[in-house]
PDB file of C-alpha atoms in Angstrom:
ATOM      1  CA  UNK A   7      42.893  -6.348   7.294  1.00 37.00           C
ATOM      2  CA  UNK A   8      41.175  -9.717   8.100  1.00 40.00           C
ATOM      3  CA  UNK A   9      37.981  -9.059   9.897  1.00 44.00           C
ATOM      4  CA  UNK A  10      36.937 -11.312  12.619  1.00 52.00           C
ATOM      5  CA  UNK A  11      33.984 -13.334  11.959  1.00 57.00           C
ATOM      6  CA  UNK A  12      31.405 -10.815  13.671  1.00 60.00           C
ATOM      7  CA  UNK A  13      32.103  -8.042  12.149  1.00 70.00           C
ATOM      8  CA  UNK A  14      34.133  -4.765  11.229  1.00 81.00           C
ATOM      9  CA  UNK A  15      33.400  -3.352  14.525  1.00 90.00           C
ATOM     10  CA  UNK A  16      34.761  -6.176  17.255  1.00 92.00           C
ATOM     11  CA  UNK A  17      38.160  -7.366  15.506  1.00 91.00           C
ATOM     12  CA  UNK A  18      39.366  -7.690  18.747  1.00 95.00           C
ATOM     13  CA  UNK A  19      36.293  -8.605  20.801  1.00 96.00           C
ATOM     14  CA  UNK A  20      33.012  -8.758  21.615  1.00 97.00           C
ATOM     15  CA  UNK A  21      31.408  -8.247  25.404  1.00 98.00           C
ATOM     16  CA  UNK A  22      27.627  -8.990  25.844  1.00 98.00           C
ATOM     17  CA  UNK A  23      26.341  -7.423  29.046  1.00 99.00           C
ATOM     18  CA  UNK A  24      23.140  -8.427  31.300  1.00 98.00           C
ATOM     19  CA  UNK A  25      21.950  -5.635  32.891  1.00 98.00           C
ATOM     20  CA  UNK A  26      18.944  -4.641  35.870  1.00 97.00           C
ATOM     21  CA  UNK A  27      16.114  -2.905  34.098  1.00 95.00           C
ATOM     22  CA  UNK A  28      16.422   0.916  35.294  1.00 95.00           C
ATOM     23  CA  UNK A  29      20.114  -0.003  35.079  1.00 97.00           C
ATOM     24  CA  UNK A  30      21.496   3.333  32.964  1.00 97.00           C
ATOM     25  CA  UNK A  31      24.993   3.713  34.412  1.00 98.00           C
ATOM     26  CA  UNK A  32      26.851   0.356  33.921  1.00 98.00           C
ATOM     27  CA  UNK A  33      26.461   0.354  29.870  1.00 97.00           C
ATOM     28  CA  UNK A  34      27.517   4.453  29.803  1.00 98.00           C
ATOM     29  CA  UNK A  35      30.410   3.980  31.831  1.00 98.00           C
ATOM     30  CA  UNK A  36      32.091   0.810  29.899  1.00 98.00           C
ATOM     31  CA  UNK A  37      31.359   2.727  26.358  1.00 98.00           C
ATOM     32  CA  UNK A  38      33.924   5.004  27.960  1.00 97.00           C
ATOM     33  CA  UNK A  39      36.198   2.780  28.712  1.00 97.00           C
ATOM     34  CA  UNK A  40      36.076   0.298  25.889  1.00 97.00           C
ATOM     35  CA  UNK A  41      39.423  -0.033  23.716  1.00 96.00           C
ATOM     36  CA  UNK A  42      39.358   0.468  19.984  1.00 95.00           C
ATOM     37  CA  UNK A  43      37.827  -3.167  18.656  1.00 96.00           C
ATOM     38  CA  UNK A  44      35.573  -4.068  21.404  1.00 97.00           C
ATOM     39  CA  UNK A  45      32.080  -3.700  21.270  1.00 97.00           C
ATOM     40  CA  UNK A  46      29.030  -3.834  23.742  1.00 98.00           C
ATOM     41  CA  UNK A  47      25.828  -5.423  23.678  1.00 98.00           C
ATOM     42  CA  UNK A  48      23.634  -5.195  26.122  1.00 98.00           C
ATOM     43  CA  UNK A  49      20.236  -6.772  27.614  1.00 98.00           C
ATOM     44  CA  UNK A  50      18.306  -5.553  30.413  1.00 97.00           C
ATOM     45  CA  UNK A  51      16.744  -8.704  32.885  1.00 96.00           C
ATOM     46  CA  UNK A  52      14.691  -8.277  35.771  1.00 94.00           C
ATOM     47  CA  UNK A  53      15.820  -7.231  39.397  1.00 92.00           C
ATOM     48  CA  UNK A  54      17.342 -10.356  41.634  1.00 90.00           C
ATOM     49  CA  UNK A  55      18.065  -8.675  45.129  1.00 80.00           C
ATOM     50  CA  UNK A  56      17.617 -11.789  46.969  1.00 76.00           C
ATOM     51  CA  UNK A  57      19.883 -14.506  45.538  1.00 77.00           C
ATOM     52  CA  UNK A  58      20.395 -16.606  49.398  1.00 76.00           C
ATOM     53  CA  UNK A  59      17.244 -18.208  49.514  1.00 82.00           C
ATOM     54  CA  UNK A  60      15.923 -21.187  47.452  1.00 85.00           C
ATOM     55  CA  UNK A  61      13.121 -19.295  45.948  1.00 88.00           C
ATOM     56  CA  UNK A  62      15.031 -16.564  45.030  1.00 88.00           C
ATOM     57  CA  UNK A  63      18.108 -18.006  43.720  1.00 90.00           C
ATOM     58  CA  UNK A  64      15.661 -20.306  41.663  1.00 93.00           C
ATOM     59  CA  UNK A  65      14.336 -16.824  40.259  1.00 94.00           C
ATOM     60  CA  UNK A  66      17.716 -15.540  39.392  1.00 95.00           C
ATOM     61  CA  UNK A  67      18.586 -18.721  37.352  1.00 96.00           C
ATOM     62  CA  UNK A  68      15.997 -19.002  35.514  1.00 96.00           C
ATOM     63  CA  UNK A  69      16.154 -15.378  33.940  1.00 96.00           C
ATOM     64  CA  UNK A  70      19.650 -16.113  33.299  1.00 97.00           C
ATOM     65  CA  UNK A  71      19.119 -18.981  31.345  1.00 97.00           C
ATOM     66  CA  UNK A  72      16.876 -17.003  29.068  1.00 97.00           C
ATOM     67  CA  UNK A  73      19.164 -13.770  28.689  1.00 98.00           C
ATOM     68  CA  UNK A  74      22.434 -16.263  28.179  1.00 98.00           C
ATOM     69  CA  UNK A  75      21.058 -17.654  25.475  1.00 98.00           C
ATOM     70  CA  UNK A  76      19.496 -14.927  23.746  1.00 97.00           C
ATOM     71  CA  UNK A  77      22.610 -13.279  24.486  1.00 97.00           C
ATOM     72  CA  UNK A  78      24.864 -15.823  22.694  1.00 97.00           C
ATOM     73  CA  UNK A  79      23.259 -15.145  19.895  1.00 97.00           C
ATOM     74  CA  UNK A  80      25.161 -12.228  19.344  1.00 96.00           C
ATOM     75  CA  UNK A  81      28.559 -14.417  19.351  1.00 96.00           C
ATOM     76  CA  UNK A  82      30.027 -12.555  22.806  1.00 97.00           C
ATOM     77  CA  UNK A  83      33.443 -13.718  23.200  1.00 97.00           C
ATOM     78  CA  UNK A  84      32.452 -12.950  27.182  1.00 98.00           C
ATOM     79  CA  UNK A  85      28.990 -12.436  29.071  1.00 99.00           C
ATOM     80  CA  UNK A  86      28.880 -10.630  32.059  1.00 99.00           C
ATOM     81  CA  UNK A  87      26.232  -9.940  34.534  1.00 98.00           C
ATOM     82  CA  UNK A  88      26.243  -6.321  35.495  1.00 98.00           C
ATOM     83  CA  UNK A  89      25.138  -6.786  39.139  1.00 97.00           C
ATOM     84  CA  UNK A  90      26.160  -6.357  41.966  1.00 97.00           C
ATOM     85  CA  UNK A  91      23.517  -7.598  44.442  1.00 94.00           C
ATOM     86  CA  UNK A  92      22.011 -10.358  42.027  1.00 94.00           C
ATOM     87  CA  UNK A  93      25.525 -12.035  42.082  1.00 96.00           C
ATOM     88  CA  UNK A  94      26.179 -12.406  45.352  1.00 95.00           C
ATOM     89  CA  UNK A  95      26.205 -16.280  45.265  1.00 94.00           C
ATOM     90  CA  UNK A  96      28.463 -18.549  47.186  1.00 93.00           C
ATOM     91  CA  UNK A  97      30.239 -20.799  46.397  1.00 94.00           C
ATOM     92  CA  UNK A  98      31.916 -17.991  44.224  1.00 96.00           C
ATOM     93  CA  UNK A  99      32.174 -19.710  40.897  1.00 96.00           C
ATOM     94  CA  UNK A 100      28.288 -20.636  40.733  1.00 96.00           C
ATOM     95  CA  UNK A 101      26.490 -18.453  38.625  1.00 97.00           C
ATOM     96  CA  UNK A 102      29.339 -17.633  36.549  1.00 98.00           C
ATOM     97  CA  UNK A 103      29.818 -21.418  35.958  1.00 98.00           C
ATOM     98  CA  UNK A 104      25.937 -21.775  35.605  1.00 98.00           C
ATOM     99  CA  UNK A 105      26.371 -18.688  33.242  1.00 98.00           C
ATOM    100  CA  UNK A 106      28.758 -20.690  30.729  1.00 98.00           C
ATOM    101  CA  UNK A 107      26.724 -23.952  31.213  1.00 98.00           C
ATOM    102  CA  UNK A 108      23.728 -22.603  29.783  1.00 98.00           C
ATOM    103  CA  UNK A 109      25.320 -20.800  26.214  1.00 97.00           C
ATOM    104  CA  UNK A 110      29.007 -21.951  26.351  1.00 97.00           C
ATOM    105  CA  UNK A 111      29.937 -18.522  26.408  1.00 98.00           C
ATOM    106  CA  UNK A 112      32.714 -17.314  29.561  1.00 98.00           C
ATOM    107  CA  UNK A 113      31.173 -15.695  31.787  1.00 99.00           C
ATOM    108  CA  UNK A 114      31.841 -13.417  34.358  1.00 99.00           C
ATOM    109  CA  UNK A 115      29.261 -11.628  37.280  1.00 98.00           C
ATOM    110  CA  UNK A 116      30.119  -8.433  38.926  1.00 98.00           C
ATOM    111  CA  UNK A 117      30.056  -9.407  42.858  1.00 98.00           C
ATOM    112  CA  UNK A 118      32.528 -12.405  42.117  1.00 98.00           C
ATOM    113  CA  UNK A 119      34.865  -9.870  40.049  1.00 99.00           C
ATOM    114  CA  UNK A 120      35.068  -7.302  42.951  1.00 98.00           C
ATOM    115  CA  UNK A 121      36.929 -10.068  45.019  1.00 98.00           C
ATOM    116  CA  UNK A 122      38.589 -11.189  42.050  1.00 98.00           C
ATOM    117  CA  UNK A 123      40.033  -7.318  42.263  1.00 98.00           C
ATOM    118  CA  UNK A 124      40.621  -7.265  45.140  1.00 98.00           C
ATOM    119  CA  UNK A 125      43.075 -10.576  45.018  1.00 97.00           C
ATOM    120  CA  UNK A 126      44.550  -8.466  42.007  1.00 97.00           C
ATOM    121  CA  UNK A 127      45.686  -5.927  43.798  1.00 97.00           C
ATOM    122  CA  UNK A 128      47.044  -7.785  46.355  1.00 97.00           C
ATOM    123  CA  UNK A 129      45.050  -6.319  49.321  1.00 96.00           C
ATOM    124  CA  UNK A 130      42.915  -7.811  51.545  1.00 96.00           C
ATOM    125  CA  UNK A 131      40.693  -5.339  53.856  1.00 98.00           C
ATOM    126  CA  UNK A 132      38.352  -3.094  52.624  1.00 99.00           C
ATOM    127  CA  UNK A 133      35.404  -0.178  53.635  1.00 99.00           C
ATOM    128  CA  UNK A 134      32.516  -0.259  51.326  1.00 99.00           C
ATOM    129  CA  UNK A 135      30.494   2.655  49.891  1.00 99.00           C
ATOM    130  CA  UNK A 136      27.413   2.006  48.945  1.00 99.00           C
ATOM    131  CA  UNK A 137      23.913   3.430  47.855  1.00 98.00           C
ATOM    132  CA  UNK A 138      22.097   0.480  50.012  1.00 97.00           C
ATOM    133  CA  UNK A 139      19.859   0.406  52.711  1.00 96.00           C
ATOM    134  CA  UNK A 140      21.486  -1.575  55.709  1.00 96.00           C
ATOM    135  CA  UNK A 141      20.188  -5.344  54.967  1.00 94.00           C
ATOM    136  CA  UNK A 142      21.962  -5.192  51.734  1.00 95.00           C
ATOM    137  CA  UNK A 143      24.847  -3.782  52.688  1.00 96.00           C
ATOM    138  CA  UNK A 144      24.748  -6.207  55.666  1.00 96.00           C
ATOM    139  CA  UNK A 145      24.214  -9.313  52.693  1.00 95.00           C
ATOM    140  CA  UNK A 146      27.503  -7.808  51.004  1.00 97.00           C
ATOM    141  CA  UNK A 147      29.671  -7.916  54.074  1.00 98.00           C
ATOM    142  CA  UNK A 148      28.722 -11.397  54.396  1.00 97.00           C
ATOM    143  CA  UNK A 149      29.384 -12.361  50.603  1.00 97.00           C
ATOM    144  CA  UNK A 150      33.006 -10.586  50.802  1.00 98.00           C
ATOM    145  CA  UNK A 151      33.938 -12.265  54.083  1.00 98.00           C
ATOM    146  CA  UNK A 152      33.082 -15.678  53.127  1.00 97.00           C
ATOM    147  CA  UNK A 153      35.424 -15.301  50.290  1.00 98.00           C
ATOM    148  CA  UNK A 154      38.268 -13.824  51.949  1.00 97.00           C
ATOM    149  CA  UNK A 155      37.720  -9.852  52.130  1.00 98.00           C
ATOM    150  CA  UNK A 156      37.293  -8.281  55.341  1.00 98.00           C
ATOM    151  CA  UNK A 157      35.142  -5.135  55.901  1.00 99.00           C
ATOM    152  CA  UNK A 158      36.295  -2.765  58.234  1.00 98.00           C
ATOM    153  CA  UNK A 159      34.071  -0.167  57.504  1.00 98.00           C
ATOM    154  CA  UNK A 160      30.455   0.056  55.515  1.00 98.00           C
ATOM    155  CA  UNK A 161      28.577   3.641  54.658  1.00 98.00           C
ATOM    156  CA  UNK A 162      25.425   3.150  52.616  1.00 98.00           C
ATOM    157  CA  UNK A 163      22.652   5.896  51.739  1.00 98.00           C
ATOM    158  CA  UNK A 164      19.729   3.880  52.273  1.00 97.00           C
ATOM    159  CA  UNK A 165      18.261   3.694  49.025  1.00 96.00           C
ATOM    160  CA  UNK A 166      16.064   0.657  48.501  1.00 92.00           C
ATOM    161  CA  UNK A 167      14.721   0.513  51.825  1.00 91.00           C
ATOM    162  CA  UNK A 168      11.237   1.506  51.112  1.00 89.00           C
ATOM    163  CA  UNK A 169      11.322  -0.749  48.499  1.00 88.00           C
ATOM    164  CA  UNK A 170      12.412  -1.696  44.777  1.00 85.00           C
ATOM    165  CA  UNK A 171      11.190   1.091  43.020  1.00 90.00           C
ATOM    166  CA  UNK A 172      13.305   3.305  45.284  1.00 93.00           C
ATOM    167  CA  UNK A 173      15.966   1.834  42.965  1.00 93.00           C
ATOM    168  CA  UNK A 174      15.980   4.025  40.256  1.00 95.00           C
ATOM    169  CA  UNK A 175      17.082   6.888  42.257  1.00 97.00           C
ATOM    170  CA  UNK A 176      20.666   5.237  42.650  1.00 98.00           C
ATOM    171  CA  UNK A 177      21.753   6.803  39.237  1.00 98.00           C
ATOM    172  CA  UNK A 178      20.332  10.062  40.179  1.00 98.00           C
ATOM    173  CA  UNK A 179      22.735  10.801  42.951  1.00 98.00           C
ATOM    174  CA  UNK A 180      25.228  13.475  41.964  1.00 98.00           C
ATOM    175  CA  UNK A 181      28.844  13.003  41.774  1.00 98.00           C
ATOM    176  CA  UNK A 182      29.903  15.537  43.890  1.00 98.00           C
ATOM    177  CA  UNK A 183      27.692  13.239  46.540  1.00 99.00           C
ATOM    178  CA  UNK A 184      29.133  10.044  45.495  1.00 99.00           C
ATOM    179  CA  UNK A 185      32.501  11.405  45.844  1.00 99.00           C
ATOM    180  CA  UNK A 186      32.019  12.939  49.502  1.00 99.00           C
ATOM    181  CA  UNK A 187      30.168   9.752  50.263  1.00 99.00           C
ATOM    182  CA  UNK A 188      32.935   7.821  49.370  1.00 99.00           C
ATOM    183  CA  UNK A 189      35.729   9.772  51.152  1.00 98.00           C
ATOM    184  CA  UNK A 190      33.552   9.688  54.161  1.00 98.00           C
ATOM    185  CA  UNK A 191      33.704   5.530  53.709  1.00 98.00           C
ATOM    186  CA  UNK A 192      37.302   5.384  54.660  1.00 98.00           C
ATOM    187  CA  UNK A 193      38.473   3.770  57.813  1.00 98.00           C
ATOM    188  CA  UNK A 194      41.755   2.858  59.743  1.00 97.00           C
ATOM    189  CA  UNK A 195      43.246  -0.288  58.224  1.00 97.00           C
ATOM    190  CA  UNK A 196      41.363  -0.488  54.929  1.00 98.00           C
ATOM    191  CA  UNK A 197      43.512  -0.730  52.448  1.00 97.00           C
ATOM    192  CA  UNK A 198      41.108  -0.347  49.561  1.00 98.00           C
ATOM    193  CA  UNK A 199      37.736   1.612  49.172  1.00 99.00           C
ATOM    194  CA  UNK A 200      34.493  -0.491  46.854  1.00 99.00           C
ATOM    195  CA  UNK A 201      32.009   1.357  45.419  1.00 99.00           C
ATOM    196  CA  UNK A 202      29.293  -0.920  45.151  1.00 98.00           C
ATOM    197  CA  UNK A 203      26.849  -1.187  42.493  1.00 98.00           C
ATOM    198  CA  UNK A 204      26.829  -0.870  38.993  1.00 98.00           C
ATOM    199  CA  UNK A 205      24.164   1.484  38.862  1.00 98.00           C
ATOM    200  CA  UNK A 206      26.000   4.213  41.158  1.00 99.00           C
ATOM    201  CA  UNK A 207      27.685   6.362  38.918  1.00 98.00           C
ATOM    202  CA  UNK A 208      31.318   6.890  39.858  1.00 98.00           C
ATOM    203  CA  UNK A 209      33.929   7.120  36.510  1.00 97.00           C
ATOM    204  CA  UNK A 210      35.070  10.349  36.332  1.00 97.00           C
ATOM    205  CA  UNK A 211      35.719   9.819  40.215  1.00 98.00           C
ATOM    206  CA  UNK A 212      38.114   7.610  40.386  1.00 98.00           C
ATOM    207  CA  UNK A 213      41.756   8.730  39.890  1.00 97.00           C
ATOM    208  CA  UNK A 214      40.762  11.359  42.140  1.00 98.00           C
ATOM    209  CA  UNK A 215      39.822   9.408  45.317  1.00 99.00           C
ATOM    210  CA  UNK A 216      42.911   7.316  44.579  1.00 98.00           C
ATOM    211  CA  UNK A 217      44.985  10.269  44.538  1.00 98.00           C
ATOM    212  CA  UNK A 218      42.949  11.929  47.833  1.00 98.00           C
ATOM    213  CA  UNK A 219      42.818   8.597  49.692  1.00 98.00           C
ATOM    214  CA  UNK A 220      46.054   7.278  48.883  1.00 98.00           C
ATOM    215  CA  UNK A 221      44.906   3.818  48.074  1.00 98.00           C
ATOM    216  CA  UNK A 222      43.037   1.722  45.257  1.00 98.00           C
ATOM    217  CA  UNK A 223      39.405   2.538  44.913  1.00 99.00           C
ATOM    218  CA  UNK A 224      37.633  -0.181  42.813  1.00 99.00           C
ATOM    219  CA  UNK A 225      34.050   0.581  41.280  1.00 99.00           C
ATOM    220  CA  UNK A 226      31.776  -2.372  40.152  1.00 99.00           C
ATOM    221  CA  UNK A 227      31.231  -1.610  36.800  1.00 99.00           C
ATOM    222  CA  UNK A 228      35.085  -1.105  36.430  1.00 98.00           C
ATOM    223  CA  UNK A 229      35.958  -4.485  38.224  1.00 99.00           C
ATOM    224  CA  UNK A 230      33.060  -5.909  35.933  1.00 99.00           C
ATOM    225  CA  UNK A 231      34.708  -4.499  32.953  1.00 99.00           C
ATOM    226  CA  UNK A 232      38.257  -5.642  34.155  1.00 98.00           C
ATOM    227  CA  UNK A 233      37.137  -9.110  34.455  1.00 98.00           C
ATOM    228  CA  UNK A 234      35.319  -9.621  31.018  1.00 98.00           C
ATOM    229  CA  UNK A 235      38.425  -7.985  28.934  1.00 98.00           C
ATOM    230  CA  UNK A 236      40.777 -10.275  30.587  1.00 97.00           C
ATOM    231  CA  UNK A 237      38.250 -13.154  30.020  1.00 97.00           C
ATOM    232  CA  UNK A 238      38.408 -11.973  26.577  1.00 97.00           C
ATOM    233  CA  UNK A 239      42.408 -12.217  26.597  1.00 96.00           C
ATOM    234  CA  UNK A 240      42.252  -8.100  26.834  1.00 96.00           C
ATOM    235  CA  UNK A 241      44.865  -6.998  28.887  1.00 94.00           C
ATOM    236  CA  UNK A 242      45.191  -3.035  27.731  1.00 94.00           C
ATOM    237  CA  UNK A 243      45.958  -0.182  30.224  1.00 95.00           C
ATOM    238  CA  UNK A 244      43.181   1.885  30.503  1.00 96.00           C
ATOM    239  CA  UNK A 245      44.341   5.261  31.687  1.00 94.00           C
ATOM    240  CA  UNK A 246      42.307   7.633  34.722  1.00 93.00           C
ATOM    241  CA  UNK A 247      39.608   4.859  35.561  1.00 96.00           C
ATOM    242  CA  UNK A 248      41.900   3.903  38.548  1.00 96.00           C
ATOM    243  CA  UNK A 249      44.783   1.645  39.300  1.00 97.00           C
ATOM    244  CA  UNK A 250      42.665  -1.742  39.133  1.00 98.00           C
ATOM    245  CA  UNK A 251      42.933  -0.906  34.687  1.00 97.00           C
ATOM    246  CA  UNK A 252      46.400  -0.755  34.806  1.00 94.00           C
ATOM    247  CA  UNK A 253      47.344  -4.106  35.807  1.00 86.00           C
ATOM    248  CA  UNK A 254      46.849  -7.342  33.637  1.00 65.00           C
TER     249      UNK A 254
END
């Protein structure tokens, strides 16, 4: 067999992967998913919460420059930025374009691919589960409504209002909490649930709300991971990680 030019491990492709710092969920749950000849390389960049304001969006870009191009490096057929909160730029194309700018390397961010999913699917109106404190979740609502999605419902736990460093504590919440916390996130009318954040553990999860909700539920890191292997000219089913895999 003809191996690609990177390798005997990525004859098919190659995803590089910028991650938030105590980030330990996003990188665990796509080497599940991963289909045979992809491979995963990750970096780990500092915490961008506040992307709206000209300080902070001046922040963001600038550590994105530098973990592009060390990234590209690597040869990624696709770079994505694993999260959820740090992407929330409008116009919805701007960081990813600013992403592929930089290195030359498509790029895709995990905010912009939740919408993207949700245009997938078809759907339109959503309730969000989150692990956010209410000024995040608020900042969320707004970035999904200005491109389109409307939130009917939001349910957050709270985590990160005392702070940043409350934020490792997101991957610490159970499943069996995630998964009550997301069934309690359904409202009249929505016709998908979004678990938000790519730190918020929620694989194993998801076939099973689908099947006790009766509609899509659409995780970050799996709308992430949709995104890049479709970037990447990847269209594989990827069976029990919910209905949003099966689709091209």
């Amino acid at each position: 067999m003809t191996q690609r030019r990177f390798g005997n491990y990525s004859q098919r492709a190659r995803l590089g992967l910028i991650v938030p710092p105590t980030n330990t969920v996003n990188e665990a749950e796509w080497m599940r998913l991963l289909p045979e000849g992809v491979t995963l390389h990750v970096t780990r960049m500092p915490l961008h919460a506040d992307s709206s304001s000209e300080d902070g969006r001046a922040a963001l870009y600038a550590d994105i420059r530098s973990h592009v191009l060390s990234l590209a490096q690597a040869a990624p057929d696709v770079i994505a930025y694993g999260c959820t909160a740090g992407s929330m730029v409008n116009p919805i194309n701007t960081l990813t374009d600013y992403m592929q700018q930089c290195c030359g390397v498509p790029a895709v961010a995990t905010a912009p691919a939740l919408v993207q999913a949700v245009q997938a699917l078809g759907l339109r109106r959503v309730a969000l589960a989150t692990p956010y404190h209410d000024a995040l979740n608020a900042h969320e609502q707004h970035f999904l409504e200005d491109n389109g999605i409307a939130v009917l419902g939001m349910r957050g736990l709270g985590i990160g209002a005392g702070g940043a460093a409350e934020y490792i504590r997101i991957a610490q919440v159970p499943l069996q909490q995630v998964y009550n916390h997301v069934l309690a996130a359904d409202v009249a009318g929505a016709d998908a649930i979004l678990i938000s954040c790519t730190d918020f553990a929620s694989l194993p999860l998801l076939s099973g709300l689908e099947q006790a909700l009766g509609k899509p539920v659409v995780s970050s890191n799996q709308a992430t991971l949709w995104a890049a292997l479709r970037r990447a000219g990847i269209s594989d089913a990827i069976p029990d990680a919910g209905r949003l895999l099966q689709i091209a």
